[in-house]
PDB file of C-alpha atoms in Angstrom:
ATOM      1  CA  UNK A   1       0.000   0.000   0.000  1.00 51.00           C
ATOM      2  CA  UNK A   2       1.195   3.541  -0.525  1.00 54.00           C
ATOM      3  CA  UNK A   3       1.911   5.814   2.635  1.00 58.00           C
ATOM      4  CA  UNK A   4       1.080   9.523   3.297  1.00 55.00           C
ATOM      5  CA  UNK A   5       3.270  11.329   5.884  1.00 56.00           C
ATOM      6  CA  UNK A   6       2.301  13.942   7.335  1.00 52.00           C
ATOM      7  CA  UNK A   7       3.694  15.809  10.653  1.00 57.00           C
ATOM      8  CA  UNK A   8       1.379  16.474  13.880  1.00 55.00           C
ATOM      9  CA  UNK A   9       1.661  19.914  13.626  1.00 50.00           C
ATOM     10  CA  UNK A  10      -0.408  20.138  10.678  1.00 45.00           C
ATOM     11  CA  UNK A  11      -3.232  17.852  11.802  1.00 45.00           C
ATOM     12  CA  UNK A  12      -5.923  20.667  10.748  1.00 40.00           C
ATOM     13  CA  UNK A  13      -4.646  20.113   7.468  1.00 42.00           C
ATOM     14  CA  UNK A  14      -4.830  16.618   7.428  1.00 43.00           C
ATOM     15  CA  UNK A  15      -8.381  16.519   8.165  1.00 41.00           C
ATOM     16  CA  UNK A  16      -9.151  18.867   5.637  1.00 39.00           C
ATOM     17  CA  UNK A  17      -7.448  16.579   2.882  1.00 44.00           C
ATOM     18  CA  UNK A  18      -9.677  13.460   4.209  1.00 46.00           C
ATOM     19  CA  UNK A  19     -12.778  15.915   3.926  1.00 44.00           C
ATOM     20  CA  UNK A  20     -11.988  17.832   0.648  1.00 48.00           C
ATOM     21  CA  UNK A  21     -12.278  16.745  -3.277  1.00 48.00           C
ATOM     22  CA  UNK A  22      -8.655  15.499  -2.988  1.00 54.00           C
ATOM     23  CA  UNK A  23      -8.462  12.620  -0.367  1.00 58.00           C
ATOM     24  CA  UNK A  24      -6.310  10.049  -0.415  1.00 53.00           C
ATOM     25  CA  UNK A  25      -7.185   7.008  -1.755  1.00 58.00           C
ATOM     26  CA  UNK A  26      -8.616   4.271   0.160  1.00 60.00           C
ATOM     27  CA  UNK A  27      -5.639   2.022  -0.239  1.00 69.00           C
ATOM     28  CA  UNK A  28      -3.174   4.389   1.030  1.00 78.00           C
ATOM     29  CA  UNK A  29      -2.032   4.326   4.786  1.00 87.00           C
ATOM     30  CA  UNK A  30      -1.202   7.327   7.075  1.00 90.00           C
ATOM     31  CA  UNK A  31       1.708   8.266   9.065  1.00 92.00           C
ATOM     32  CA  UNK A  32       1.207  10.887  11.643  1.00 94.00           C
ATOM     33  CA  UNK A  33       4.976  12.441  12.817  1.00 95.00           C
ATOM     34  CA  UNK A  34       5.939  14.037  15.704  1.00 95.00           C
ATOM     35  CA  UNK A  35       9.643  15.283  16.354  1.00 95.00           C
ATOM     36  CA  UNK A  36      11.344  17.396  19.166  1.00 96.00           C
ATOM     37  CA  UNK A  37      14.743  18.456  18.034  1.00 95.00           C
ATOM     38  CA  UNK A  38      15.211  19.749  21.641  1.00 97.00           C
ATOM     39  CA  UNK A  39      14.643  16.641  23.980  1.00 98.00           C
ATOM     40  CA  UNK A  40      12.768  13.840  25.069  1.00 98.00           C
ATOM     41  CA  UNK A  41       9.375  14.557  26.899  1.00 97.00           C
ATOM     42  CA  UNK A  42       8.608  11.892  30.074  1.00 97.00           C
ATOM     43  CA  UNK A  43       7.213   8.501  28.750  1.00 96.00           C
ATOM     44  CA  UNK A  44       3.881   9.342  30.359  1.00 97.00           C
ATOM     45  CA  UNK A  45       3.797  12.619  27.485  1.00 97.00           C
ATOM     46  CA  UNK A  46       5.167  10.723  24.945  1.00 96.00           C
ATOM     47  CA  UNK A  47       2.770   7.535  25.699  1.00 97.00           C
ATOM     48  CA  UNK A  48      -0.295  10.191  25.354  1.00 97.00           C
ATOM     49  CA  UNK A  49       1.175  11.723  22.056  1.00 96.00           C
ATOM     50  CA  UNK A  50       1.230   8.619  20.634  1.00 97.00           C
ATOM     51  CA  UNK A  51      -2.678   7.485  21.483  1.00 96.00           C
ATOM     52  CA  UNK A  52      -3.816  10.967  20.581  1.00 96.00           C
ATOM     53  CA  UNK A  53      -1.970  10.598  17.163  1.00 95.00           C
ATOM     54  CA  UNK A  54      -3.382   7.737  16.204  1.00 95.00           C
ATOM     55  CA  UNK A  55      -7.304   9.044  17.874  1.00 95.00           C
ATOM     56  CA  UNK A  56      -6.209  11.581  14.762  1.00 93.00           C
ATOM     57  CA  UNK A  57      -6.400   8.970  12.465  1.00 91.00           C
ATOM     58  CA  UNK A  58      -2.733   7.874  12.035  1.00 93.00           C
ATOM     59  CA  UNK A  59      -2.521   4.326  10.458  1.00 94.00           C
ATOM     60  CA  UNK A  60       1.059   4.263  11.487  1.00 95.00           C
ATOM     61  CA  UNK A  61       2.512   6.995  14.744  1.00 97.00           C
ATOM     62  CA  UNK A  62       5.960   7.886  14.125  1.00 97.00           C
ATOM     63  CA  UNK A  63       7.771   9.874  17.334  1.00 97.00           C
ATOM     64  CA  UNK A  64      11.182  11.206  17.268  1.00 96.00           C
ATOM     65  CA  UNK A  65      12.996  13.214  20.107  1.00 97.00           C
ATOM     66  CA  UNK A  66      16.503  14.032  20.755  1.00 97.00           C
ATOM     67  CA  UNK A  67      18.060  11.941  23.014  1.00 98.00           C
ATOM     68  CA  UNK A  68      20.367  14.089  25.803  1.00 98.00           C
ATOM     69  CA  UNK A  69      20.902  11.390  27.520  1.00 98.00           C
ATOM     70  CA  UNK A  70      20.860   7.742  26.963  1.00 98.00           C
ATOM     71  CA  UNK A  71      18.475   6.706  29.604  1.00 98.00           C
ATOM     72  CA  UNK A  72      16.176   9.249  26.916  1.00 98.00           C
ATOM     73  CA  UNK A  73      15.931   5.472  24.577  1.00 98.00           C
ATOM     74  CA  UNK A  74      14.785   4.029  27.399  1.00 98.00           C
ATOM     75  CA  UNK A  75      11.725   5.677  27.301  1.00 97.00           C
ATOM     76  CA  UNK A  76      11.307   6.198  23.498  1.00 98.00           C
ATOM     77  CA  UNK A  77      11.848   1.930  23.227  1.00 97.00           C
ATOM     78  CA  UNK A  78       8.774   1.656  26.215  1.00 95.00           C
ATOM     79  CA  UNK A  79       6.742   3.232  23.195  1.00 96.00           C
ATOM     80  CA  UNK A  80       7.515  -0.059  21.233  1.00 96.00           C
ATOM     81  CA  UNK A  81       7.365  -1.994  23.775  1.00 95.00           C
ATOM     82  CA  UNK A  82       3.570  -0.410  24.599  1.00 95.00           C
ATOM     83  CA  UNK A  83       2.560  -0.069  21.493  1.00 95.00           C
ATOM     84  CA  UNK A  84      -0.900  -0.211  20.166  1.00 94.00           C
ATOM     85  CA  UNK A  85      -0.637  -0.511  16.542  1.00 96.00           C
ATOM     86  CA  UNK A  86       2.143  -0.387  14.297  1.00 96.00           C
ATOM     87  CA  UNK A  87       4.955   2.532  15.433  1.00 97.00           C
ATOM     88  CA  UNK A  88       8.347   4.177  14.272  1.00 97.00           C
ATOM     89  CA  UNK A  89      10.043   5.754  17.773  1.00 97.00           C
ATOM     90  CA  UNK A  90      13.355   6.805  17.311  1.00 96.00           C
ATOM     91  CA  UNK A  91      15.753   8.822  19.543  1.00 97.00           C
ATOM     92  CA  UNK A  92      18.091  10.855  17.251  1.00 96.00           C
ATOM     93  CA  UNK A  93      21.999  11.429  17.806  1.00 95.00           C
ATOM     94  CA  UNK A  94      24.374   9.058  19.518  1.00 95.00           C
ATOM     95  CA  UNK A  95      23.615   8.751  22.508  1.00 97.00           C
ATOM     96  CA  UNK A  96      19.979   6.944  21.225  1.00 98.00           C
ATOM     97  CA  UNK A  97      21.555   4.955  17.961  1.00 97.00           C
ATOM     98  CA  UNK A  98      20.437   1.839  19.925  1.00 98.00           C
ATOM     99  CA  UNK A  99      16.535   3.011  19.117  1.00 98.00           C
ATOM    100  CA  UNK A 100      17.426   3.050  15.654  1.00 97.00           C
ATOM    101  CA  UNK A 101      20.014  -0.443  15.967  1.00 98.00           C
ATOM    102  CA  UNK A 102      17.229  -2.255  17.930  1.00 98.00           C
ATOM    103  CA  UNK A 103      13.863  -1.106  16.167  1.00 97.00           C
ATOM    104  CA  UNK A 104      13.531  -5.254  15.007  1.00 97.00           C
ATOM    105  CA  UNK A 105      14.478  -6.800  18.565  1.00 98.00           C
ATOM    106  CA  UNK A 106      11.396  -4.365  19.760  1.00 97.00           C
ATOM    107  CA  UNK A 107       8.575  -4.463  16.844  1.00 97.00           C
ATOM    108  CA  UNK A 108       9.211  -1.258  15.176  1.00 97.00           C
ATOM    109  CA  UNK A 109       7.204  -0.813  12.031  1.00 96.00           C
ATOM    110  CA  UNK A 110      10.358   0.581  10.429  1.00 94.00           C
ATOM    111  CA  UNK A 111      13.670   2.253  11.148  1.00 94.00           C
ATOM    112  CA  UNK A 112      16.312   4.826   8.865  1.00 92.00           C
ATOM    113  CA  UNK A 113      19.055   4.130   7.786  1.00 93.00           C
ATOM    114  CA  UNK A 114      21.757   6.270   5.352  1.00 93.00           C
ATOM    115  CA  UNK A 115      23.588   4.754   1.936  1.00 92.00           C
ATOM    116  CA  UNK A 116      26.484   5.641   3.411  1.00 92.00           C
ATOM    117  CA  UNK A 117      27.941   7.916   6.728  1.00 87.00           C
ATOM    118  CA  UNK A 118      28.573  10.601   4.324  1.00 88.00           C
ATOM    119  CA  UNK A 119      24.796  10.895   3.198  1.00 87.00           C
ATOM    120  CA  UNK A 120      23.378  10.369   6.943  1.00 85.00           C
ATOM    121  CA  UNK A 121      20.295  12.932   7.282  1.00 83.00           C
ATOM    122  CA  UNK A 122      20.210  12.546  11.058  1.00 79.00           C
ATOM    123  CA  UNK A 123      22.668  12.080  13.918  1.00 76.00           C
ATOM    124  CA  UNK A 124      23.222   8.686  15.012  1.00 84.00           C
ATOM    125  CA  UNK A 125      21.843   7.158  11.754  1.00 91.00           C
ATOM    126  CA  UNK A 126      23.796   4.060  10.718  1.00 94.00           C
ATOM    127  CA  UNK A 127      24.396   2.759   7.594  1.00 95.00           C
ATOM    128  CA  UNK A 128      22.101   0.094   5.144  1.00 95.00           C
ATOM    129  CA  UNK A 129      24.881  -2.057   4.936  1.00 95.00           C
ATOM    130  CA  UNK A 130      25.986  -1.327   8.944  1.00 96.00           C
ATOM    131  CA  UNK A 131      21.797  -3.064   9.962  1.00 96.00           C
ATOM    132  CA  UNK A 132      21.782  -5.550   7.693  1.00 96.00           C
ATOM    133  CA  UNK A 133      25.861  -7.024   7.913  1.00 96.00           C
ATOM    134  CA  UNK A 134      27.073  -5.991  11.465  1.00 97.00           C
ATOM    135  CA  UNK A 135      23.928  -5.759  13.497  1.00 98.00           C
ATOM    136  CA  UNK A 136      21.534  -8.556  12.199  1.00 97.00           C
ATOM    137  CA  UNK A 137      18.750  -5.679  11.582  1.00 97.00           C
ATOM    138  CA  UNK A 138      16.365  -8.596   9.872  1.00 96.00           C
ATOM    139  CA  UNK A 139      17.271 -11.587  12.180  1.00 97.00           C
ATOM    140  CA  UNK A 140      15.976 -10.150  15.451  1.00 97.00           C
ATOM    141  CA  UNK A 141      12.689 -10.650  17.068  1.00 97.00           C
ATOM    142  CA  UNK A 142      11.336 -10.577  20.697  1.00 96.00           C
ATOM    143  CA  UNK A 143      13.793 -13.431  22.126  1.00 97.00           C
ATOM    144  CA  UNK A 144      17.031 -11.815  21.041  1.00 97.00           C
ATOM    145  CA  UNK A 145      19.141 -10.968  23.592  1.00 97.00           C
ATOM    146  CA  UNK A 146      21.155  -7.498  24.115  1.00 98.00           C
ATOM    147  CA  UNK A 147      24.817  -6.810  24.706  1.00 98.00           C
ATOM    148  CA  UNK A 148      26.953  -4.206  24.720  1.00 98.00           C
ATOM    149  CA  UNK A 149      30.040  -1.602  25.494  1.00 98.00           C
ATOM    150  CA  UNK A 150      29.707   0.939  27.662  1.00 98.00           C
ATOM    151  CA  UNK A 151      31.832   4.256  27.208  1.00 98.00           C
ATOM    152  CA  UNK A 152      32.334   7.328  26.399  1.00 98.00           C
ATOM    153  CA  UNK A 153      33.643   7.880  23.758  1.00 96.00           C
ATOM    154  CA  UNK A 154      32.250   4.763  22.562  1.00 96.00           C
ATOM    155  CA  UNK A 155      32.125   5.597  18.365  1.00 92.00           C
ATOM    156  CA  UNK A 156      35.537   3.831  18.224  1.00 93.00           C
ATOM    157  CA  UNK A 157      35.075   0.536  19.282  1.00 96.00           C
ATOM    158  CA  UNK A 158      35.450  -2.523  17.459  1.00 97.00           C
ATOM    159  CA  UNK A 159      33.840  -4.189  20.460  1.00 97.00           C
ATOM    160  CA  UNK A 160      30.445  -4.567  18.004  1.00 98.00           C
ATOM    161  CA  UNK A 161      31.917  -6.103  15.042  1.00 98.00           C
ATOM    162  CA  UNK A 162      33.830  -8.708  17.265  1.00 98.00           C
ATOM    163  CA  UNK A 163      31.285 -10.025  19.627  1.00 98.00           C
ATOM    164  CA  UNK A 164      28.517  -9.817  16.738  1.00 98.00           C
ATOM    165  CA  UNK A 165      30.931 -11.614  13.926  1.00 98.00           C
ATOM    166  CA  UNK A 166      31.531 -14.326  16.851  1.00 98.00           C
ATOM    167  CA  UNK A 167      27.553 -14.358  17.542  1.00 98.00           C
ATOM    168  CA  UNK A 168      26.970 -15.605  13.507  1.00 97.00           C
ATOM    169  CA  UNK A 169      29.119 -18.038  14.099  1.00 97.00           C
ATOM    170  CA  UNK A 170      28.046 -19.324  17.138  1.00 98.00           C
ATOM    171  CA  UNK A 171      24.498 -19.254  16.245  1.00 97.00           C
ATOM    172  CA  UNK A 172      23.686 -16.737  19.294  1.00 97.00           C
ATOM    173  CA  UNK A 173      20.475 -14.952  18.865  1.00 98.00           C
ATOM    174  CA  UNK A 174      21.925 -12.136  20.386  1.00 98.00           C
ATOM    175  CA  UNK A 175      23.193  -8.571  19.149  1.00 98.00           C
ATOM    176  CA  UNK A 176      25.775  -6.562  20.577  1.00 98.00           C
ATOM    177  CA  UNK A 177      25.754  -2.682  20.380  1.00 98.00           C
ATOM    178  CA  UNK A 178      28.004   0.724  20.730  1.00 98.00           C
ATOM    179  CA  UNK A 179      26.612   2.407  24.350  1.00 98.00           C
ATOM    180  CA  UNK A 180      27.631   5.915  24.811  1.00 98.00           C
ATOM    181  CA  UNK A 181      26.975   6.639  28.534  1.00 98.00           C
ATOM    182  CA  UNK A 182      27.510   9.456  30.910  1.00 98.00           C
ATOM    183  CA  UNK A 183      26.393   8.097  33.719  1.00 98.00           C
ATOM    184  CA  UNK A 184      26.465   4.703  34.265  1.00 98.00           C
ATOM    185  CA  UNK A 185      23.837   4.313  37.378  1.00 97.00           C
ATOM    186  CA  UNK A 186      21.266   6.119  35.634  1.00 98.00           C
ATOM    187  CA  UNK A 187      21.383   4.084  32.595  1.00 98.00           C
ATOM    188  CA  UNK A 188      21.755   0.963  34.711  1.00 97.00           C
ATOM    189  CA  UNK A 189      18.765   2.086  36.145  1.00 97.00           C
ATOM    190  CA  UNK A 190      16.929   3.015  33.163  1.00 97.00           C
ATOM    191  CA  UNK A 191      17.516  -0.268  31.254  1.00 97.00           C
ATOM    192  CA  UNK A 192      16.845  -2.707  33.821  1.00 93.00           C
ATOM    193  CA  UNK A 193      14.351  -4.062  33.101  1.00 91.00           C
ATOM    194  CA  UNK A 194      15.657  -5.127  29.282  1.00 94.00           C
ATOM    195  CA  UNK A 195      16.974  -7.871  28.082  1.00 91.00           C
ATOM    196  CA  UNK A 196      20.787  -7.043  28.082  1.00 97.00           C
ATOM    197  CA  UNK A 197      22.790  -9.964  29.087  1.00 98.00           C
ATOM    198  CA  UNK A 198      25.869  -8.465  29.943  1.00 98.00           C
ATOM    199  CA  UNK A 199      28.140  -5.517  29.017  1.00 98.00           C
ATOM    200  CA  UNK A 200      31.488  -4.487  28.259  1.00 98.00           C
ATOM    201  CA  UNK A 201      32.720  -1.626  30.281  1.00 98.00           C
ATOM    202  CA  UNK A 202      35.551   0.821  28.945  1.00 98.00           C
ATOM    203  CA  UNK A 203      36.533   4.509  30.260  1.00 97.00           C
ATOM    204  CA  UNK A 204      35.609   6.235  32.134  1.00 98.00           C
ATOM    205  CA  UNK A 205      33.363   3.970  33.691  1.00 98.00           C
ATOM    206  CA  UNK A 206      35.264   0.746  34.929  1.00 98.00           C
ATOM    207  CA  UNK A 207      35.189   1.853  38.464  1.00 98.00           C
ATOM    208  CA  UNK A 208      31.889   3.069  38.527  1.00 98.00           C
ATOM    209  CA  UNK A 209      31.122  -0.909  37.313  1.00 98.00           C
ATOM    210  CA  UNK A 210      32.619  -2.065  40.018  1.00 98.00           C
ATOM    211  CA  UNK A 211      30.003   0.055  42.439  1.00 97.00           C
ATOM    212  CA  UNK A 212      27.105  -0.866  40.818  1.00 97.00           C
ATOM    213  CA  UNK A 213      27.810  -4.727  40.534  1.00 98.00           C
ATOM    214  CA  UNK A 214      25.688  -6.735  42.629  1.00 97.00           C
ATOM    215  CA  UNK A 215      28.591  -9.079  43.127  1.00 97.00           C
ATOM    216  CA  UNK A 216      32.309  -9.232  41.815  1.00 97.00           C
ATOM    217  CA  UNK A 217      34.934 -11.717  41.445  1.00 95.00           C
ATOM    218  CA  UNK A 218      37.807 -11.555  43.896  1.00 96.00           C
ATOM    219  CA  UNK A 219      39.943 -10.250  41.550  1.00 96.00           C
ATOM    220  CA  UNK A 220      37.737  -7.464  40.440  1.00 97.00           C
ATOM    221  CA  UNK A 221      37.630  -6.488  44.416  1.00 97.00           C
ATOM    222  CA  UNK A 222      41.449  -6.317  44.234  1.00 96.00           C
ATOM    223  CA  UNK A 223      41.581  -3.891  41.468  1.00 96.00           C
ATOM    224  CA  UNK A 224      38.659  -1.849  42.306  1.00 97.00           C
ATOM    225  CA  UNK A 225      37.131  -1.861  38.829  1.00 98.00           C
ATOM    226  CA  UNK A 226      35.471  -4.040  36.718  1.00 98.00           C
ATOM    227  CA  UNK A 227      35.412  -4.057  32.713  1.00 98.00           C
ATOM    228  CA  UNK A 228      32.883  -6.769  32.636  1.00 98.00           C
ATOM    229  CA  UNK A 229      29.214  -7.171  33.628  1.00 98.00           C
ATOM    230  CA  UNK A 230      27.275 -10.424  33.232  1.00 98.00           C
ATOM    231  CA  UNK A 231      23.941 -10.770  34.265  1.00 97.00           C
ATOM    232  CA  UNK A 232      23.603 -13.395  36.738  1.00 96.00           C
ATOM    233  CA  UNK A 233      20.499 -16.061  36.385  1.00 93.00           C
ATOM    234  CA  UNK A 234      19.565 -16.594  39.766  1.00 93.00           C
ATOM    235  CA  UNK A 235      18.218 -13.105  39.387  1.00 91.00           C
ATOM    236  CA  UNK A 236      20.586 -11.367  41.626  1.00 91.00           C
ATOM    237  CA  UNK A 237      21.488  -8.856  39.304  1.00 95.00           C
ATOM    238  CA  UNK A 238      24.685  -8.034  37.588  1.00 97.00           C
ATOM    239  CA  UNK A 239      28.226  -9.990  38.462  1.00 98.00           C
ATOM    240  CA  UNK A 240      31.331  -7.714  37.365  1.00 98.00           C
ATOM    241  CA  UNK A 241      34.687  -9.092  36.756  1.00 98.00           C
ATOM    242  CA  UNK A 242      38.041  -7.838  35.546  1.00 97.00           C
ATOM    243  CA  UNK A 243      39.908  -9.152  32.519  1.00 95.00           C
ATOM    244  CA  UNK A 244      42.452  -6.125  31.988  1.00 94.00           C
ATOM    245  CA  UNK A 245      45.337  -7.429  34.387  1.00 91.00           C
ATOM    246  CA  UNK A 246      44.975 -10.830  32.627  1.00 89.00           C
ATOM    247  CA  UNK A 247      45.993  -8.963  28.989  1.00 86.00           C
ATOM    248  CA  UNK A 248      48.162  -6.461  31.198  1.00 86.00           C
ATOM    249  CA  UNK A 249      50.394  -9.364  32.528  1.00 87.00           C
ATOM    250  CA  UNK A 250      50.458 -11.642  29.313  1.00 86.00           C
ATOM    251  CA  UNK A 251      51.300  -8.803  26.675  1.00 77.00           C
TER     252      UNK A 251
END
């Protein structure tokens, strides 16, 4: 079917196109948009944008806000999660790439991507070939499970193409992702209730790790910082352990 887009803003206008000589035709499908370029409202506002968007008429809600913080995905991915008919949420720039890397894993009606960095038309779009080759874009569903690295700066890291190359060949139903974090409580906080597995931890937060483990290895005690968190299935939260004196002492 075709699709009309059209932003919330002009919502007067839309109903004047469905009422006038010119409507669209019966086949075609609507997609209401709403964007802040400044930040991401509560989930609570958001949730209410999105029911009132589609009371509008919206065959398809699309919401995109600008993610200050990365807890902000959080609460644009409880859209998906919530959802009441089909929905595009998106966080734009960095710090809420995962919305846009994890649309499948959360039944997303569709996500953007660019041809190629140079022709990205938002921050913190990825690449065609970057969903489909390095982050499984088409293979993930409901029962795939998260991982990631945890930085900042975090753009760098090969961290993704390693662990997800190694998934493929394991046969893991699992995708790893870049995490750029400020604040590594509050986006503990914000994302507990998701399905990551375990994370990688690189500066400047390997100490901070270390605090908000749930338990640690003896070793990771020693040091005082912890560069990885696995998730522990008893339930008890996360376990953090240190691996860095290991490729300290060997290289």
């Amino acid at each position: 079917s075709q699709y009309v887009v059209f932003v919330m803003s002009c919502i007067i206008v839309i109903l004047l196109l469905f009422s006038g000589a010119g409507e669209v035709p019966v086949s075609s499908r609507v997609i209401l948009s709403s964007h802040n370029f400044k930040e991401t409202p509560p989930a609570a506002e958001l949730h209410a944008r999105a029911a009132a968007m589609r009371e509008a008429g919206a065959d398809i809600v699309k919401i995109a806000t600008m993610a200050n913080d990365i807890s902000d995905a959080a609460v644009v991915l409880s859209l998906l999660q919530q959802k009441t008919g089909p929905t595009i949420a998106l966080a734009m720039g960095e710090r809420g790439q995962i919305t846009r890397l994890l649309a499948a894993k959360y039944g997303g009606h569709l996500t953007f991507a660019a041809l190629s960095d140079a022709r990205a038309s938002a921050p913190g779009q990825p690449t065609i070939a970057q969903l489909q080759q390095l982050y499984g874009f088409a293979q993930q569903g409901p029962s795939t499970k998260l991982y990631g690295i945890m930085g900042n700066p975090i753009h760098h890291s090969k961290s993704p193409l390693i662990h997800n190359t190694a998934f493929r060949h394991l046969g893991h139903d699992g995708v790893f992702v870049p995490l750029l974090v400020d604040d590594l409580p509050r986006f503990m906080d914000a994302f507990q209730e998701h399905d990551f597995q375990g994370f990688s931890v690189t500066i400047p937060h390997k100490e901070a790790a270390h605090k908000a483990a749930a338990s640690r290895d003896p070793v990771a005690d020693q040091i005082g910082a912890c560069n990885t968190l696995i998730r522990q299935p008893d339930g008890s939260g996360f376990k953090g352990f240190n691996t860095d004196w290991i490729a300290a002492i060997s290289a």
